[in-house]
Amino acid sequence: MNFPVELFINSMIAGLLLGGFYAAVTSGISISFGILDIVNIAHPAFIILGSYIAYILNTRFGFDPVLVSIVMLPVFYWLGAAVYQVYYLSFEQRGQEALRGLAFFFGLLFVTEVGLILVFGVDYRYVQAPYIGPSIRLAGFDLPLRMLVPFLLSLLLFAVLQLILTRSFIGRAIMAVSQDPLALRLMAADPIRIKRAAFGLSIATAALAGALLIVIQPVEPSVGREYIGRVFAICVLGGLGSLPGTLIAAMLLGVVESLTSTFYGPSWAPAVAFGLLLLTLAFRPSGILGR
Amino acid sequence: MRSPVFFVVALVVGAVVFAASRYVENEYFFFAGYVVLQFIVLATAWNILGGYCGYVNFGSAAFFALGAYATVTIHKLYPMPIPVLMLVGGVVSGIVGFATGYLTLRLRGAFFAIATLALAVVLQTLIINWDFVGGARGAYVIRPNSFPLLGSYIQYLFGMMLLLTVISVAGARAIERSRLGYGFATIRDDELAAEASGVPTLRLKLIATTISGALMGMAGAPFPYYIGYVEPGTAFGLAYAVNSIAMPMIGGTTSWIGPVIGAILLGTVQQVATVTISSAVNLLIVGILLVDFVIIAPNGIVGLVRDRRIGSTTVEPTVFVLLYVLNLLPTIFLAKQGQAAQSIGLVFWAILFFVTYARGRMIGRVWLMVFPWIGAGLSLVPVTSETPVVSTVVLWSQGVAWLAIDPPTAVLIVSLVIQVIGMIYGAALERRTPAMTTP
Amino acid sequence: MTSPLLDVEDLSKRFGGFVAVDGVSLSVKPGERLGLIGPNGSGKSTLVNCICGTLHHESGSVRFEGRALDGLPAHQRTRLGIARSFQLPRPFTSMSVMENVRIPLLYTVNARPGPKQSARAIEERCAELIQLVGLAGKARKWPRDLTQVEMRKLELARAMAAEPKLLIADEAMAGLSHSEIDDILALLMRLNERGITIILIEHIMRAVMSFSQRVVVLVSAKKIADAPPERIIQDPEVVRAYLGQ
């Protein structure tokens, strides 16, 4: 049997690069769902919002999409903090997060998507940047910069997040809030404020993830829905709240998806993440690096 | 009323509705009515799991589409009558519902919700790749022109859906008042305490997912004959997922009447509105109403009528701002869609009045409501040269705005500016006025 | 000597690396009143959760009337005759007091083999139980309208509705006043007189010592003493690890 080695390796590389990007997309969910236990299914909507902001500023003023997203980080942080405040006051405080809180996020997801459709239509939008197009050759394999730049930035984002969570005071407080809110209160830290900061942080990552998304592929409003399954699959597979686990799981999913679309056709790729998610939930709900 | 009696009464009401509808000459009535009935079934089915047990299903579209595609499959193999198709669709979706529940319901509730989101995409991918039922291109299902005794075939479909509606509503009501219903409610309230009281929670949850899935499948089964051409995009449409959640949430989730009220209200509005406004704005309206209701009136319309009480935290500054901004969105898009659509915008102005009133009452400045009044007035004034005030405003705003805009948009922008100023001012008052305690 | 009603043997439960219950053995005779004490975090609640099936233990066994319970879900244990009240009351908030008490009758009593009770009989039994715990007149109220002590009583009434042979009262008196504690103690005593075995988990020494015929002490996941109350208060190890604090 003639196994297409070169095709396989190319596909593996593409998968790893894609996986790195998936990790960036998932990092926000990893914080909100994994650590704070808030099932923010609207997260992909914020990512798409980030993409469109990058798109507007890129086409109107020619700004670099990634640079735009870095400038937008604080805006998204405050947006996230505000959303958490609403969520806390309306649902968490009343103990209604299970049903109405979920419906709330679903509503936000939906309103954002439809709102973007109304403003921008369902056409695919893309950005211009020097690193979209060219690729570098390394050991005989093509590495498109369009994939490589997001990959490296994702790794950077991950490193920064890991540093924030393990080294800074606020980061440690965030890790503590998920384990023992009472102890935190005894240390005179307000758990609500810390959760708000954490949720803001998680939405802030969406700004960067959105810019990376529109660098990698053209975006239209409903693209976000494809990512719901992916991000939750990665988050659960990686073990809730574990950033290193998330990174591994993201790479895994990237490779599996890439191999699937190379050997079976791209139309099957969306099912991979969801299939993986269902299998994980059924057989190993604590994830590969689960506690 | 005892459940069997209720069932008979519901059946009689259904028969009367059907008989009365025979005098309607307009075929459009049946097409629109069918959709509303279909949404009553979907909302009721969703509520059996979501409202009674407290488990959110985001994959209503998947269960609906399964029913529809079961019909397409059978149609290609050996066409069968509608009631048989409904049964088959129900069985298929019921089995899938059971399997999804079995895989995820032993875990935390959120995992079930996520899995149902996932399910919709997996099934859609499978259908897209399955050429027998048309794949991504879709499949034609030729609807017979007439049906013996009834005349037109759409009347027959309408009648079948009416029957299914009666069965599912009566069924939901019977469940609610039975031992099973009490068991469901304990799961919603406190699963640990339920187990300690001898309630087999896992089994009851599986029963609920199965019944709920099966009813959704049954609602989807006649769909291919109704629409004539099925493709994955329509069958798995967003409208099903969002409506089947929004309708019970808006109507009220704890009793059988809630989803019925929600479905009739939202379903009818959407059927009427599709004539005047785009389907995207339609969906936007549903989505925003969903967010409004879960925050302002957590127990839906039924809860409003029963308690005459409205969620008390809705006037916090952040909540106020979010609701304000969200409810401005449809008024913008509706105004853009033309005069005819603006009447629906009044609903959102009304919600804005309410939100501002609640906020104003909390900080002791009820006159804040004046800002939505101005906004509503401006967006409803027809822009003509006979109204000098308005055209001056238009000219002024055209000069200020950096976009090249048409007069209606300019009025809109002015109204928005006034809105936003009012909102910011309202929120800022909070800082200067010591918060008054709510009664 | 009669055979034990509940027999826990060498039971261990761990959460990740943390051992919550470490090789605890315990046996309770029919009709006995057992006190279970220990400092916070000593594993009392975990032990109860393992007995009731809310948690599943890794090693050891739980036998009830000679029958192994290992692997049985909580609701089946309730049907076999183990009822519990929760440390923090967990009423069904969307139901009235009456309906709260009706649930175990519907799902436990009527799920056991034998003739089913009619709706009328269930109604009467509910009223009787509510009367017994002293909530008469509150049957139509919602849990949110009840006071703390009434909430505890509802918790006990609901546990009683399952017609248990063994009742585990998990800190049913925490935060109550003296007279309220006496109220609950008298109620538990009445239940015991009807032949129900009771395990009382409590911090309030006065209550445990006056109520229990035998006291078991858990300290850091291990059982350190098992004796009548008058001997417990003299046990040097118990005094050092718990009482002397």
PDB file of N, CA and C in Angstrom, chain B residues 179 182-184 186-187 190-204, chain C residues 52 54 73-84 86 92 100-112 158-164:
ATOM      1  N   ARG B 179     -47.470  11.965  39.292  1.00  0.00           N
ATOM      2  CA  ARG B 179     -46.321  11.609  40.112  1.00  0.00           C
ATOM      3  C   ARG B 179     -45.031  11.943  39.368  1.00  0.00           C
ATOM      4  N   TYR B 182     -44.263  15.640  39.570  1.00  0.00           N
ATOM      5  CA  TYR B 182     -43.687  15.997  40.865  1.00  0.00           C
ATOM      6  C   TYR B 182     -42.214  15.602  40.918  1.00  0.00           C
ATOM      7  N   GLY B 183     -41.920  14.420  40.381  1.00  0.00           N
ATOM      8  CA  GLY B 183     -40.533  13.958  40.338  1.00  0.00           C
ATOM      9  C   GLY B 183     -39.669  14.917  39.529  1.00  0.00           C
ATOM     10  N   PHE B 184     -40.179  15.336  38.350  1.00  0.00           N
ATOM     11  CA  PHE B 184     -39.441  16.294  37.518  1.00  0.00           C
ATOM     12  C   PHE B 184     -39.139  17.570  38.317  1.00  0.00           C
ATOM     13  N   THR B 186     -38.836  17.984  41.503  1.00  0.00           N
ATOM     14  CA  THR B 186     -37.794  17.821  42.527  1.00  0.00           C
ATOM     15  C   THR B 186     -36.417  17.888  41.885  1.00  0.00           C
ATOM     16  N   ILE B 187     -36.305  17.375  40.657  1.00  0.00           N
ATOM     17  CA  ILE B 187     -35.013  17.433  39.963  1.00  0.00           C
ATOM     18  C   ILE B 187     -34.639  18.882  39.702  1.00  0.00           C
ATOM     19  N   ASP B 190     -33.812  20.466  43.450  1.00  0.00           N
ATOM     20  CA  ASP B 190     -32.638  20.012  44.196  1.00  0.00           C
ATOM     21  C   ASP B 190     -32.446  18.511  43.966  1.00  0.00           C
ATOM     22  N   GLU B 191     -31.476  18.173  43.124  1.00  0.00           N
ATOM     23  CA  GLU B 191     -31.345  16.771  42.752  1.00  0.00           C
ATOM     24  C   GLU B 191     -30.893  15.880  43.900  1.00  0.00           C
ATOM     25  N   LEU B 192     -30.042  16.441  44.759  1.00  0.00           N
ATOM     26  CA  LEU B 192     -29.534  15.653  45.880  1.00  0.00           C
ATOM     27  C   LEU B 192     -30.672  15.298  46.833  1.00  0.00           C
ATOM     28  N   ALA B 193     -31.481  16.314  47.139  1.00  0.00           N
ATOM     29  CA  ALA B 193     -32.612  16.079  48.021  1.00  0.00           C
ATOM     30  C   ALA B 193     -33.612  15.137  47.363  1.00  0.00           C
ATOM     31  N   ALA B 194     -33.726  15.226  46.030  1.00  0.00           N
ATOM     32  CA  ALA B 194     -34.644  14.348  45.317  1.00  0.00           C
ATOM     33  C   ALA B 194     -34.225  12.895  45.491  1.00  0.00           C
ATOM     34  N   GLU B 195     -32.934  12.625  45.274  1.00  0.00           N
ATOM     35  CA  GLU B 195     -32.421  11.258  45.445  1.00  0.00           C
ATOM     36  C   GLU B 195     -32.679  10.777  46.867  1.00  0.00           C
ATOM     37  N   ALA B 196     -32.431  11.663  47.842  1.00  0.00           N
ATOM     38  CA  ALA B 196     -32.609  11.283  49.237  1.00  0.00           C
ATOM     39  C   ALA B 196     -34.079  11.014  49.551  1.00  0.00           C
ATOM     40  N   SER B 197     -34.980  11.546  48.732  1.00  0.00           N
ATOM     41  CA  SER B 197     -36.397  11.284  48.948  1.00  0.00           C
ATOM     42  C   SER B 197     -36.877  10.106  48.118  1.00  0.00           C
ATOM     43  N   GLY B 198     -35.939   9.389  47.510  1.00  0.00           N
ATOM     44  CA  GLY B 198     -36.298   8.181  46.776  1.00  0.00           C
ATOM     45  C   GLY B 198     -36.627   8.413  45.312  1.00  0.00           C
ATOM     46  N   VAL B 199     -36.385   9.615  44.787  1.00  0.00           N
ATOM     47  CA  VAL B 199     -36.684   9.877  43.380  1.00  0.00           C
ATOM     48  C   VAL B 199     -35.531   9.360  42.519  1.00  0.00           C
ATOM     49  N   PRO B 200     -35.799   8.451  41.587  1.00  0.00           N
ATOM     50  CA  PRO B 200     -34.728   7.956  40.709  1.00  0.00           C
ATOM     51  C   PRO B 200     -34.413   8.997  39.650  1.00  0.00           C
ATOM     52  N   THR B 201     -33.546   9.954  39.996  1.00  0.00           N
ATOM     53  CA  THR B 201     -33.376  11.136  39.147  1.00  0.00           C
ATOM     54  C   THR B 201     -32.896  10.804  37.735  1.00  0.00           C
ATOM     55  N   LEU B 202     -31.921   9.891  37.623  1.00  0.00           N
ATOM     56  CA  LEU B 202     -31.387   9.603  36.291  1.00  0.00           C
ATOM     57  C   LEU B 202     -32.491   9.055  35.389  1.00  0.00           C
ATOM     58  N   ARG B 203     -33.277   8.122  35.944  1.00  0.00           N
ATOM     59  CA  ARG B 203     -34.326   7.517  35.122  1.00  0.00           C
ATOM     60  C   ARG B 203     -35.340   8.587  34.680  1.00  0.00           C
ATOM     61  N   LEU B 204     -35.731   9.453  35.613  1.00  0.00           N
ATOM     62  CA  LEU B 204     -36.713  10.484  35.256  1.00  0.00           C
ATOM     63  C   LEU B 204     -36.155  11.441  34.204  1.00  0.00           C
TER      64      LEU B 204
ATOM     65  N   CYS C  52     -25.351   6.917  52.579  1.00  0.00           N
ATOM     66  CA  CYS C  52     -26.603   7.212  51.882  1.00  0.00           C
ATOM     67  C   CYS C  52     -26.500   7.066  50.362  1.00  0.00           C
ATOM     68  N   THR C  54     -24.864   9.124  48.290  1.00  0.00           N
ATOM     69  CA  THR C  54     -24.630  10.369  47.564  1.00  0.00           C
ATOM     70  C   THR C  54     -23.220  10.352  46.965  1.00  0.00           C
ATOM     71  N   PRO C  73     -27.595   3.234  43.918  1.00  0.00           N
ATOM     72  CA  PRO C  73     -27.804   4.679  43.931  1.00  0.00           C
ATOM     73  C   PRO C  73     -28.591   5.122  45.166  1.00  0.00           C
ATOM     74  N   ALA C  74     -28.485   6.400  45.478  1.00  0.00           N
ATOM     75  CA  ALA C  74     -29.061   6.936  46.715  1.00  0.00           C
ATOM     76  C   ALA C  74     -30.544   6.633  46.843  1.00  0.00           C
ATOM     77  N   HIS C  75     -31.306   6.787  45.736  1.00  0.00           N
ATOM     78  CA  HIS C  75     -32.755   6.643  45.887  1.00  0.00           C
ATOM     79  C   HIS C  75     -33.153   5.226  46.279  1.00  0.00           C
ATOM     80  N   GLN C  76     -32.330   4.231  45.825  1.00  0.00           N
ATOM     81  CA  GLN C  76     -32.677   2.858  46.204  1.00  0.00           C
ATOM     82  C   GLN C  76     -32.376   2.601  47.668  1.00  0.00           C
ATOM     83  N   ARG C  77     -31.338   3.252  48.192  1.00  0.00           N
ATOM     84  CA  ARG C  77     -31.037   3.097  49.612  1.00  0.00           C
ATOM     85  C   ARG C  77     -32.161   3.709  50.435  1.00  0.00           C
ATOM     86  N   THR C  78     -32.674   4.849  49.957  1.00  0.00           N
ATOM     87  CA  THR C  78     -33.805   5.459  50.656  1.00  0.00           C
ATOM     88  C   THR C  78     -34.986   4.490  50.670  1.00  0.00           C
ATOM     89  N   ARG C  79     -35.211   3.832  49.558  1.00  0.00           N
ATOM     90  CA  ARG C  79     -36.328   2.891  49.488  1.00  0.00           C
ATOM     91  C   ARG C  79     -36.117   1.705  50.416  1.00  0.00           C
ATOM     92  N   LEU C  80     -34.830   1.326  50.620  1.00  0.00           N
ATOM     93  CA  LEU C  80     -34.560   0.208  51.532  1.00  0.00           C
ATOM     94  C   LEU C  80     -34.788   0.626  52.984  1.00  0.00           C
ATOM     95  N   GLY C  81     -34.761   1.926  53.268  1.00  0.00           N
ATOM     96  CA  GLY C  81     -35.059   2.352  54.629  1.00  0.00           C
ATOM     97  C   GLY C  81     -34.011   3.231  55.289  1.00  0.00           C
ATOM     98  N   ILE C  82     -33.125   3.856  54.493  1.00  0.00           N
ATOM     99  CA  ILE C  82     -32.188   4.814  55.074  1.00  0.00           C
ATOM    100  C   ILE C  82     -32.628   6.214  54.673  1.00  0.00           C
ATOM    101  N   ALA C  83     -33.029   7.038  55.619  1.00  0.00           N
ATOM    102  CA  ALA C  83     -33.416   8.407  55.288  1.00  0.00           C
ATOM    103  C   ALA C  83     -32.464   9.361  55.975  1.00  0.00           C
ATOM    104  N   ARG C  84     -32.346  10.549  55.415  1.00  0.00           N
ATOM    105  CA  ARG C  84     -31.423  11.519  56.003  1.00  0.00           C
ATOM    106  C   ARG C  84     -32.024  12.916  55.943  1.00  0.00           C
ATOM    107  N   PHE C  86     -30.537  16.942  55.632  1.00  0.00           N
ATOM    108  CA  PHE C  86     -29.299  17.569  55.195  1.00  0.00           C
ATOM    109  C   PHE C  86     -28.828  18.613  56.206  1.00  0.00           C
ATOM    110  N   PHE C  92     -37.631  21.442  48.585  1.00  0.00           N
ATOM    111  CA  PHE C  92     -37.975  21.687  47.185  1.00  0.00           C
ATOM    112  C   PHE C  92     -38.680  23.034  47.148  1.00  0.00           C
ATOM    113  N   ASN C 100     -43.803  18.959  49.688  1.00  0.00           N
ATOM    114  CA  ASN C 100     -42.469  18.496  50.046  1.00  0.00           C
ATOM    115  C   ASN C 100     -42.529  17.154  50.741  1.00  0.00           C
ATOM    116  N   VAL C 101     -43.467  17.029  51.654  1.00  0.00           N
ATOM    117  CA  VAL C 101     -43.577  15.792  52.421  1.00  0.00           C
ATOM    118  C   VAL C 101     -44.181  14.688  51.567  1.00  0.00           C
ATOM    119  N   ARG C 102     -44.961  15.075  50.569  1.00  0.00           N
ATOM    120  CA  ARG C 102     -45.618  14.074  49.747  1.00  0.00           C
ATOM    121  C   ARG C 102     -44.635  13.321  48.851  1.00  0.00           C
ATOM    122  N   ILE C 103     -43.545  14.002  48.437  1.00  0.00           N
ATOM    123  CA  ILE C 103     -42.601  13.392  47.485  1.00  0.00           C
ATOM    124  C   ILE C 103     -42.086  12.024  47.940  1.00  0.00           C
ATOM    125  N   PRO C 104     -41.543  11.899  49.175  1.00  0.00           N
ATOM    126  CA  PRO C 104     -41.055  10.584  49.572  1.00  0.00           C
ATOM    127  C   PRO C 104     -42.170   9.548  49.654  1.00  0.00           C
ATOM    128  N   LEU C 105     -43.381  10.003  49.966  1.00  0.00           N
ATOM    129  CA  LEU C 105     -44.488   9.049  50.006  1.00  0.00           C
ATOM    130  C   LEU C 105     -44.761   8.510  48.608  1.00  0.00           C
ATOM    131  N   LEU C 106     -44.697   9.405  47.616  1.00  0.00           N
ATOM    132  CA  LEU C 106     -44.943   8.988  46.231  1.00  0.00           C
ATOM    133  C   LEU C 106     -43.816   8.100  45.725  1.00  0.00           C
ATOM    134  N   TYR C 107     -42.585   8.494  46.046  1.00  0.00           N
ATOM    135  CA  TYR C 107     -41.451   7.841  45.397  1.00  0.00           C
ATOM    136  C   TYR C 107     -40.761   6.774  46.236  1.00  0.00           C
ATOM    137  N   THR C 108     -41.067   6.711  47.529  1.00  0.00           N
ATOM    138  CA  THR C 108     -40.434   5.680  48.339  1.00  0.00           C
ATOM    139  C   THR C 108     -41.463   4.656  48.797  1.00  0.00           C
ATOM    140  N   VAL C 109     -42.455   5.149  49.525  1.00  0.00           N
ATOM    141  CA  VAL C 109     -43.449   4.230  50.072  1.00  0.00           C
ATOM    142  C   VAL C 109     -44.204   3.536  48.958  1.00  0.00           C
ATOM    143  N   ASN C 110     -44.615   4.305  47.960  1.00  0.00           N
ATOM    144  CA  ASN C 110     -45.388   3.708  46.869  1.00  0.00           C
ATOM    145  C   ASN C 110     -44.522   2.980  45.852  1.00  0.00           C
ATOM    146  N   ALA C 111     -43.203   3.057  46.004  1.00  0.00           N
ATOM    147  CA  ALA C 111     -42.340   2.336  45.082  1.00  0.00           C
ATOM    148  C   ALA C 111     -41.943   0.982  45.660  1.00  0.00           C
ATOM    149  N   ARG C 112     -42.252   0.770  46.936  1.00  0.00           N
ATOM    150  CA  ARG C 112     -41.921  -0.521  47.541  1.00  0.00           C
ATOM    151  C   ARG C 112     -42.938  -1.555  47.108  1.00  0.00           C
ATOM    152  N   ARG C 158     -39.794  15.344  56.036  1.00  0.00           N
ATOM    153  CA  ARG C 158     -39.601  14.744  54.719  1.00  0.00           C
ATOM    154  C   ARG C 158     -38.822  13.444  54.831  1.00  0.00           C
ATOM    155  N   ALA C 159     -37.812  13.437  55.719  1.00  0.00           N
ATOM    156  CA  ALA C 159     -37.053  12.203  55.923  1.00  0.00           C
ATOM    157  C   ALA C 159     -37.967  11.123  56.500  1.00  0.00           C
ATOM    158  N   MET C 160     -38.833  11.531  57.432  1.00  0.00           N
ATOM    159  CA  MET C 160     -39.740  10.575  58.069  1.00  0.00           C
ATOM    160  C   MET C 160     -40.750  10.000  57.091  1.00  0.00           C
ATOM    161  N   ALA C 161     -41.148  10.819  56.103  1.00  0.00           N
ATOM    162  CA  ALA C 161     -42.170  10.386  55.154  1.00  0.00           C
ATOM    163  C   ALA C 161     -41.730   9.152  54.383  1.00  0.00           C
ATOM    164  N   ALA C 162     -40.413   8.940  54.286  1.00  0.00           N
ATOM    165  CA  ALA C 162     -39.919   7.769  53.569  1.00  0.00           C
ATOM    166  C   ALA C 162     -40.082   6.498  54.393  1.00  0.00           C
ATOM    167  N   GLU C 163     -40.665   6.618  55.580  1.00  0.00           N
ATOM    168  CA  GLU C 163     -40.836   5.499  56.500  1.00  0.00           C
ATOM    169  C   GLU C 163     -39.548   4.710  56.675  1.00  0.00           C
ATOM    170  N   PRO C 164     -38.519   5.387  57.194  1.00  0.00           N
ATOM    171  CA  PRO C 164     -37.203   4.748  57.281  1.00  0.00           C
ATOM    172  C   PRO C 164     -37.088   3.828  58.489  1.00  0.00           C
TER     173      PRO C 164
END
